[in-house]
PDB file of C-alpha atoms in Angstrom:
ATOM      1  CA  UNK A 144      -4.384 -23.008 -30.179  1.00  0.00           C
ATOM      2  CA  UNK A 145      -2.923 -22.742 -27.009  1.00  0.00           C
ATOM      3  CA  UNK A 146      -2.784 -18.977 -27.297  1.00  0.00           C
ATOM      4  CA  UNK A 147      -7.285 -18.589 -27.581  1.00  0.00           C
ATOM      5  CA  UNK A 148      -7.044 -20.939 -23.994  1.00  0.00           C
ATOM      6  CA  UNK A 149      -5.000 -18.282 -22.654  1.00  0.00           C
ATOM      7  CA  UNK A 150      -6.766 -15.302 -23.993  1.00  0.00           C
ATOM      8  CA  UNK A 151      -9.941 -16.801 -22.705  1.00  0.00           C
ATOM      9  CA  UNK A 152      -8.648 -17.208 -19.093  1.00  0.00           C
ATOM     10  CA  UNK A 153      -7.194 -13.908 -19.352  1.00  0.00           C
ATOM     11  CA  UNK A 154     -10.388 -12.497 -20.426  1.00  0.00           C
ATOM     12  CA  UNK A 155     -11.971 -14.814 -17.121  1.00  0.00           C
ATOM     13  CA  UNK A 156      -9.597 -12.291 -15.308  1.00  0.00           C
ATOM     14  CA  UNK A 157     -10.332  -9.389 -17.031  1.00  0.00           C
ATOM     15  CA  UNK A 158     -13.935 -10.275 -15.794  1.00  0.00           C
ATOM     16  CA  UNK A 159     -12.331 -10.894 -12.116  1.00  0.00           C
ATOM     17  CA  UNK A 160     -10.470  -7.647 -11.609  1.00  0.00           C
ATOM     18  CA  UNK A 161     -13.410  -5.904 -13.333  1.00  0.00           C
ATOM     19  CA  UNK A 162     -15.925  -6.957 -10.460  1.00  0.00           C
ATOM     20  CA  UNK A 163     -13.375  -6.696  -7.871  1.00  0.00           C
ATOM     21  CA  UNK A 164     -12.695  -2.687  -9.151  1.00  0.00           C
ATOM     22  CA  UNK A 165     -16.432  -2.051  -8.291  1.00  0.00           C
ATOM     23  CA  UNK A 166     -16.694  -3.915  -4.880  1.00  0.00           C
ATOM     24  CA  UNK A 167     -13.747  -2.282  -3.651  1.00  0.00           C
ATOM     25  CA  UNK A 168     -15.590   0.794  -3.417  1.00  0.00           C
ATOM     26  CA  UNK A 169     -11.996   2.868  -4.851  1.00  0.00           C
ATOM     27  CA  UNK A 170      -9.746   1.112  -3.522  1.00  0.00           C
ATOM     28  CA  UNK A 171     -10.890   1.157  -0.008  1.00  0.00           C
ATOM     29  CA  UNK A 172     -11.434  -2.005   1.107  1.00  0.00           C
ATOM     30  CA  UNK A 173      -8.155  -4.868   1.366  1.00  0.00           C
ATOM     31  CA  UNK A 174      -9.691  -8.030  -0.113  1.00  0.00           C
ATOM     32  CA  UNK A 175     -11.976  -6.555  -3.329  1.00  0.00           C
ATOM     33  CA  UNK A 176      -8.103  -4.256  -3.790  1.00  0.00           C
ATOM     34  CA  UNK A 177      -5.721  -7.915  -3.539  1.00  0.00           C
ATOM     35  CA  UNK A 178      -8.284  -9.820  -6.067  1.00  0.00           C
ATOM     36  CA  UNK A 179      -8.288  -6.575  -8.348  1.00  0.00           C
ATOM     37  CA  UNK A 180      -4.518  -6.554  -8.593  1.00  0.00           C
ATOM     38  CA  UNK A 181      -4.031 -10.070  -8.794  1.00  0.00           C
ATOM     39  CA  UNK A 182      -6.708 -10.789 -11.467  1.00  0.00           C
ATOM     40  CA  UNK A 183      -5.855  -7.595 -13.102  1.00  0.00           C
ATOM     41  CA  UNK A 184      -1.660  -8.602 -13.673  1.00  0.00           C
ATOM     42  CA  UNK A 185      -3.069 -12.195 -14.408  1.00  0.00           C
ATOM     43  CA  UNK A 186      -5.466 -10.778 -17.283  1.00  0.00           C
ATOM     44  CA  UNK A 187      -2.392  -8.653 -18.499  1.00  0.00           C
ATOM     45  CA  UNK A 188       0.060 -11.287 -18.439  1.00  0.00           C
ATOM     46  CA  UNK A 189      -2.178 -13.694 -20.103  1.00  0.00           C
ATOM     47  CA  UNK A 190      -3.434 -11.492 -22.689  1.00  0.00           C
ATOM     48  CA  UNK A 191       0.291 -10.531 -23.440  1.00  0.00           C
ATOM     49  CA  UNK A 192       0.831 -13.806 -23.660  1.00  0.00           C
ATOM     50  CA  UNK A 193      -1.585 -14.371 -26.643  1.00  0.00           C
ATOM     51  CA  UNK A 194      -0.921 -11.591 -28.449  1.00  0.00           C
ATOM     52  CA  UNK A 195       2.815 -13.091 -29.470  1.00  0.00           C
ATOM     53  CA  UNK A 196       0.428 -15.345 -31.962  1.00  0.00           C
ATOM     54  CA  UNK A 197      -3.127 -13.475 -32.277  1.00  0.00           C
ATOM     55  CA  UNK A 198      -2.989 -10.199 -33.773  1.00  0.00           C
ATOM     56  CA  UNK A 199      -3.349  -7.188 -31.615  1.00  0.00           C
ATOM     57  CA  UNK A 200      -6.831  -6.319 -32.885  1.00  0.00           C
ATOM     58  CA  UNK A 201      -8.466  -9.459 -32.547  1.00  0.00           C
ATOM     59  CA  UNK A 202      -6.934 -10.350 -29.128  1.00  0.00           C
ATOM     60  CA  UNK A 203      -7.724  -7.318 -27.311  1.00  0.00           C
ATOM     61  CA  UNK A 204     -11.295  -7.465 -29.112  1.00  0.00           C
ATOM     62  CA  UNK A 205     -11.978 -11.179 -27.577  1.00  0.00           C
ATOM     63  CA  UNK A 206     -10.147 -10.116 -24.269  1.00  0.00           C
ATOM     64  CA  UNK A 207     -12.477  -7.103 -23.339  1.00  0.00           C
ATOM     65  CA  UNK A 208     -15.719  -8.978 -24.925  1.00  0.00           C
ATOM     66  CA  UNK A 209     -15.062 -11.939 -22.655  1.00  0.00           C
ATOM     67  CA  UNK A 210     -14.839  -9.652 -19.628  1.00  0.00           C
ATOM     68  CA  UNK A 211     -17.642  -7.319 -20.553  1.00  0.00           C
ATOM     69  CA  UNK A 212     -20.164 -10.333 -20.908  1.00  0.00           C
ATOM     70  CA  UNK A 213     -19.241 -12.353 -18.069  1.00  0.00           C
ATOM     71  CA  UNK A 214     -19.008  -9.166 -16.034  1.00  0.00           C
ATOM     72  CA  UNK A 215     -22.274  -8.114 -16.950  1.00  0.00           C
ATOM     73  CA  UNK A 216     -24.024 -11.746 -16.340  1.00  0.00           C
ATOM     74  CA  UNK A 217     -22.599 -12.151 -12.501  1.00  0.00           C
ATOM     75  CA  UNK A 218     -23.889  -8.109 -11.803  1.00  0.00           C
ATOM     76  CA  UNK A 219     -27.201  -9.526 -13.317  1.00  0.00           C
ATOM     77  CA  UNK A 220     -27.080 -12.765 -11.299  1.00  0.00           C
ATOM     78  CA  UNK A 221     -25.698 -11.278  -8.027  1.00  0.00           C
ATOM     79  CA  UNK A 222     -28.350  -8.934  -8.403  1.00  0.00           C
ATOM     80  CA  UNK A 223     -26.311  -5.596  -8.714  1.00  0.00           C
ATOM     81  CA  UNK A 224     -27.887  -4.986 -12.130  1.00  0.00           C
ATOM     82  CA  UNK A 225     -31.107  -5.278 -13.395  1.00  0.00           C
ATOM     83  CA  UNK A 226     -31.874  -8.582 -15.234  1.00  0.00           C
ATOM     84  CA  UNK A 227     -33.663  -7.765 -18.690  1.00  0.00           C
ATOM     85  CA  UNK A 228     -34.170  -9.560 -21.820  1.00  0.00           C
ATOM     86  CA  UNK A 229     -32.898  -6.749 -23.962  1.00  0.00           C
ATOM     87  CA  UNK A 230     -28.957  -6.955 -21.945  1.00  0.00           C
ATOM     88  CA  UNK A 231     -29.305 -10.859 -22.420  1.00  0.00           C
ATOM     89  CA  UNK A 232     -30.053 -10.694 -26.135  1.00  0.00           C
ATOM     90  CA  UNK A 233     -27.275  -7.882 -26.557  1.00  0.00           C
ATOM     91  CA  UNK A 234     -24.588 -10.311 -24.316  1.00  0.00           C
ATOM     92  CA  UNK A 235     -25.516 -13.148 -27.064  1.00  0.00           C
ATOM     93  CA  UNK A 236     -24.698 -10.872 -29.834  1.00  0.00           C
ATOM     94  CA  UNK A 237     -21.351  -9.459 -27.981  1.00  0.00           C
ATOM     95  CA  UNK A 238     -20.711 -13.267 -27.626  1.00  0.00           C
ATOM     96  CA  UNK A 239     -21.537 -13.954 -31.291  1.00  0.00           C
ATOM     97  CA  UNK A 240     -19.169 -11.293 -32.340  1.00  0.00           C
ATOM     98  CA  UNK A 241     -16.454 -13.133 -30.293  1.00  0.00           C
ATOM     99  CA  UNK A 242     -16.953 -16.303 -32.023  1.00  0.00           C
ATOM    100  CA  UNK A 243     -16.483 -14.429 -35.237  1.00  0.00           C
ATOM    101  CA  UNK A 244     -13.218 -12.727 -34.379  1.00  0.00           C
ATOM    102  CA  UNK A 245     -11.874 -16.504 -33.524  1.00  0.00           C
ATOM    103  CA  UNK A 246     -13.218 -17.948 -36.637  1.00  0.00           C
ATOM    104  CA  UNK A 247     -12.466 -14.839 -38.924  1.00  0.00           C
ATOM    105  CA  UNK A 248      -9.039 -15.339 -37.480  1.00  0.00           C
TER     106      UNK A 248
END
């Protein structure tokens, strides 16, 4: 059990270092570049972490759909991307497909 809390922090991170990638504007500017590398060795070590006990499939699956929605929900709430029912309703299902992997596990 202790290995999903991990995956889902390190997918949090993945998120993190995700958002950070695209404010630093390639790796120009000093604090988006220190959160990017911090969140991205965090998301790494974490996810390493969990995949001693979740198979490599279903850990990296959970990892990147983790990051992908909750990257995707503060770009619509910050306003960087468009908000539109259609991404909601496909972030649900990404997040419905998550839940699967963890109970198909």
């Amino acid at each position: 059990m202790f290995a999903w809390v991990v995956l889902i922090i390190s997918g949090i991170f993945e998120s993190v270092w995700a958002t950070a990638l695209g404010k630093s504007e390639g790796l120009s500017k000093a604090v988006p570049d220190i959160i990017f590398i911090v969140g991205l060795i965090l998301s790494m070590a974490g996810l390493a972490y969990a995949m001693r006990d979740i198979p490599a499939s279903t850990a990296y699956a959970v990892w990147v759909g983790i990051g992908a929605a909750l990257t995707v929900i503060y770009t619509m709430l910050s306003g960087d991307e468009t908000f539109s029912l259609l991404r909601v309703l496909l972030i649900c299902g990404l997040v419905a497909c998550v839940i699967g992997l963890k109970l198909a596990h």
